[in-house]
Amino acid sequence: MSITKPAPDLPALRKIAVELRQTILRMIAKAGSGHPGGSLSMVELLVGLYWHALRHDPKRPSWPDRDLFFLSKGHGCPALYAVLAFRGYFPNEELMTLRRYPTRLQG
């Protein structure tokens, strides 16, 4: 059986992508190091996944029926961190602790 989702709101997703890019650049600038291209090049992919395609629930991060996403591109960690914060997995303020010891956002 096929389950179809309604078409995504593309203007809203584009706005989210712009906000994510701005946040990623602020994160990397505050950290004083990083490769912005690796994160910026994957923003639309992550927006499509986390706002439209993946089954996930920030209130139940261990939900057994959730979809899993594995990131193998280490330079993209800031983008994934930003997406997870925007989706409610942790507070947005924590993003500005990127690469600060003892933060969990070491990427």
GROMACS .gro file of C-alpha atoms in nm:
model
  107
    1MET     CA    1   0.000   0.000   0.000
    2SER     CA    2   0.134   0.340  -0.093
    3ILE     CA    3   0.091   0.636   0.138
    4THR     CA    4   0.116   0.972  -0.031
    5LYS     CA    5   0.208   1.288   0.150
    6PRO     CA    6   0.074   1.629   0.056
    7ALA     CA    7   0.305   1.841  -0.157
    8PRO     CA    8   0.554   2.037   0.052
    9ASP     CA    9   0.517   2.413   0.095
   10LEU     CA   10   0.824   2.508  -0.111
   11PRO     CA   11   0.834   2.880  -0.019
   12ALA     CA   12   0.826   2.786   0.351
   13LEU     CA   13   1.100   2.526   0.302
   14ARG     CA   14   1.315   2.780   0.114
   15LYS     CA   15   1.277   3.023   0.404
   16ILE     CA   16   1.383   2.753   0.650
   17ALA     CA   17   1.687   2.676   0.432
   18VAL     CA   18   1.792   3.043   0.437
   19GLU     CA   19   1.752   3.060   0.816
   20LEU     CA   20   1.956   2.742   0.854
   21ARG     CA   21   2.235   2.879   0.633
   22GLN     CA   22   2.251   3.198   0.840
   23THR     CA   23   2.262   2.995   1.161
   24ILE     CA   24   2.533   2.763   1.027
   25LEU     CA   25   2.752   3.059   0.931
   26ARG     CA   26   2.705   3.213   1.277
   27MET     CA   27   2.790   2.880   1.442
   28ILE     CA   28   3.112   2.837   1.245
   29ALA     CA   29   3.213   3.202   1.292
   30LYS     CA   30   3.159   3.180   1.668
   31ALA     CA   31   3.354   2.852   1.683
   32GLY     CA   32   3.641   3.019   1.499
   33SER     CA   33   3.693   2.717   1.272
   34GLY     CA   34   3.510   2.497   1.030
   35HIS     CA   35   3.436   2.436   0.665
   36PRO     CA   36   3.110   2.614   0.579
   37GLY     CA   37   3.087   2.466   0.229
   38GLY     CA   38   3.038   2.114   0.359
   39SER     CA   39   2.736   2.221   0.562
   40LEU     CA   40   2.591   2.477   0.324
   41SER     CA   41   2.592   2.231   0.034
   42MET     CA   42   2.357   1.993   0.212
   43VAL     CA   43   2.096   2.229   0.358
   44GLU     CA   44   1.822   2.159   0.100
   45LEU     CA   45   1.875   1.785   0.133
   46LEU     CA   46   1.833   1.800   0.511
   47VAL     CA   47   1.532   2.032   0.488
   48GLY     CA   48   1.362   1.793   0.245
   49LEU     CA   49   1.433   1.500   0.473
   50TYR     CA   50   1.352   1.650   0.814
   51TRP     CA   51   1.055   1.865   0.707
   52HIS     CA   52   0.896   1.632   0.455
   53ALA     CA   53   1.033   1.281   0.408
   54LEU     CA   54   1.160   1.128   0.733
   55ARG     CA   55   0.936   0.987   1.003
   56HIS     CA   56   1.071   1.130   1.327
   57ASP     CA   57   0.947   1.288   1.647
   58PRO     CA   58   1.168   1.511   1.866
   59LYS     CA   59   0.944   1.434   2.163
   60ARG     CA   60   1.016   1.063   2.116
   61PRO     CA   61   1.373   1.041   1.982
   62SER     CA   62   1.389   0.666   2.052
   63TRP     CA   63   1.060   0.589   1.877
   64PRO     CA   64   1.116   0.240   1.728
   65ASP     CA   65   0.936   0.320   1.399
   66ARG     CA   66   1.136   0.635   1.327
   67ASP     CA   67   1.348   0.664   1.014
   68LEU     CA   68   1.723   0.681   1.069
   69PHE     CA   69   1.965   0.918   0.898
   70PHE     CA   70   2.338   0.848   0.897
   71LEU     CA   71   2.572   1.135   0.812
   72SER     CA   72   2.908   1.022   0.678
   73LYS     CA   73   3.022   1.369   0.572
   74GLY     CA   74   3.193   1.503   0.885
   75HIS     CA   75   3.218   1.858   0.756
   76GLY     CA   76   2.837   1.861   0.744
   77CYS     CA   77   2.790   1.824   1.120
   78PRO     CA   78   2.702   2.192   1.176
   79ALA     CA   79   2.417   2.159   0.923
   80LEU     CA   80   2.278   1.848   1.090
   81TYR     CA   81   2.309   2.008   1.435
   82ALA     CA   82   2.120   2.316   1.312
   83VAL     CA   83   1.843   2.105   1.159
   84LEU     CA   84   1.804   1.898   1.474
   85ALA     CA   85   1.780   2.212   1.687
   86PHE     CA   86   1.530   2.376   1.449
   87ARG     CA   87   1.319   2.058   1.465
   88GLY     CA   88   1.317   2.066   1.846
   89TYR     CA   89   1.568   1.800   1.949
   90PHE     CA   90   1.758   2.052   2.163
   91PRO     CA   91   1.750   2.431   2.221
   92ASN     CA   92   1.871   2.656   1.937
   93GLU     CA   93   2.095   2.841   2.185
   94GLU     CA   94   2.308   2.529   2.218
   95LEU     CA   95   2.413   2.567   1.853
   96MET     CA   96   2.647   2.850   1.950
   97THR     CA   97   2.849   2.605   2.161
   98LEU     CA   98   2.983   2.430   1.850
   99ARG     CA   99   3.339   2.304   1.908
  100ARG     CA  100   3.348   2.440   2.264
  101TYR     CA  101   3.459   2.201   2.535
  102PRO     CA  102   3.265   2.032   2.702
  103THR     CA  103   2.972   2.078   2.462
  104ARG     CA  104   2.819   1.777   2.293
  105LEU     CA  105   2.838   1.958   1.957
  106GLN     CA  106   3.199   1.879   1.878
  107GLY     CA  107   3.158   1.815   1.501
   0.00000   0.00000   0.00000
